Short mmCIF file of C-alpha atoms in Angstrom, two decimals:
data_model
loop_
_atom_site.label_atom_id
_atom_site.label_comp_id
_atom_site.label_asym_id
_atom_site.label_seq_id
_atom_site.Cartn_x
_atom_site.Cartn_y
_atom_site.Cartn_z
CA MET A 102 0.00 0.03 0.01
CA SER A 103 1.28 3.40 -0.84
CA THR A 104 0.02 6.87 -0.38
CA THR A 105 1.06 10.43 -1.45
CA VAL A 106 2.36 13.07 0.87
CA THR A 107 0.60 16.49 0.46
CA ALA A 108 2.37 19.84 0.42
CA LYS A 109 1.60 20.12 4.20
CA GLY A 110 3.23 16.80 4.91
CA GLN A 111 -0.05 14.98 5.49
CA VAL A 112 -0.88 11.52 4.26
CA THR A 113 -4.10 9.45 4.16
CA ILE A 114 -3.81 6.23 6.14
CA PRO A 115 -5.08 3.47 3.86
CA LYS A 116 -8.50 2.00 4.95
CA ARG A 117 -7.13 -1.50 5.42
CA VAL A 118 -4.60 -0.16 7.93
CA ARG A 119 -7.22 1.99 9.72
CA ASP A 120 -9.50 -1.04 9.98
CA LEU A 121 -6.64 -3.25 11.31
CA LEU A 122 -5.70 -0.72 13.93
CA GLY A 123 -9.23 0.41 14.72
CA ILE A 124 -8.37 4.02 13.75
CA VAL A 125 -11.42 6.27 13.54
CA PRO A 126 -11.80 10.01 13.30
CA GLY A 127 -10.27 11.49 16.49
CA SER A 128 -7.97 8.55 17.21
CA LYS A 129 -4.47 9.28 18.41
CA VAL A 130 -1.52 7.63 16.67
CA ASP A 131 2.17 7.58 17.17
CA PHE A 132 5.10 6.95 14.85
CA ARG A 133 8.03 5.10 16.32
CA ARG A 134 11.36 4.25 14.78
CA ALA A 135 12.22 0.60 15.13
CA ALA A 136 15.73 -0.81 15.65
CA ASP A 137 16.00 -1.74 12.02
CA GLY A 138 15.27 1.81 10.86
CA SER A 139 11.70 1.25 9.85
CA VAL A 140 8.84 3.39 11.11
CA VAL A 141 5.96 1.82 12.96
CA LEU A 142 2.46 3.37 13.20
CA MET A 143 0.77 2.71 16.51
CA ARG A 144 -2.66 3.72 17.92
CA THR A 145 -2.02 5.36 21.28
CA ASP A 146 -5.47 6.27 22.61
CA GLN A 147 -6.67 2.73 23.41
CA ALA A 148 -6.98 1.64 26.99
CA ARG A 149 -4.15 -0.66 27.93
CA ALA A 150 -5.02 -4.20 28.74
CA ALA A 151 -5.00 -4.99 32.46
CA SER A 152 -1.90 -6.83 33.56
CA ARG A 153 -2.30 -10.40 34.96
CA PHE A 154 -1.63 -8.94 38.39
CA ALA A 155 -4.21 -6.18 38.05
CA LYS A 156 -6.86 -8.79 37.25
CA LEU A 157 -6.14 -10.51 40.61
CA ARG A 158 -6.57 -7.37 42.73
CA GLY A 159 -9.61 -7.27 44.86
CA HIS A 160 -10.68 -7.42 48.50
CA ALA A 161 -11.69 -10.11 50.93
CA GLY A 162 -15.33 -9.09 50.93
CA GLU A 163 -17.76 -6.53 52.14
CA GLY A 164 -18.02 -6.06 55.91
CA LEU A 165 -15.31 -8.58 56.94
CA ASP A 166 -12.83 -7.28 59.54
CA THR A 167 -9.35 -8.74 60.23
CA ASP A 168 -10.60 -11.12 62.96
CA ALA A 169 -13.29 -12.52 60.74
CA ILE A 170 -10.92 -13.05 57.91
CA MET A 171 -8.38 -14.81 60.24
CA ALA A 172 -11.20 -17.04 61.60
CA LEU A 173 -12.15 -18.04 58.08
CA THR A 174 -8.50 -18.71 57.24
CA ARG A 175 -8.11 -20.92 60.34
CA GLY A 176 -11.37 -22.76 59.67
CA GLU A 177 -12.89 -21.45 62.90
CA ALA A 178 -16.01 -20.03 61.26
#
């Protein structure tokens, strides 16, 4: 796929690339130079996926105090 640069330095991102990256009007994109010298187009406004640790975060439950949690842990409940 190729495109033409305008006098203002603008280009049209081909539809197949926009569809692949989910780029819609108002999307933010970034251009990064890779180690091999190529330039990579990335969408930057997407929410980052939660890490495997973030998915595990939570709490013991509503209304449980430390003594109640310890009793459950020890099997005293």
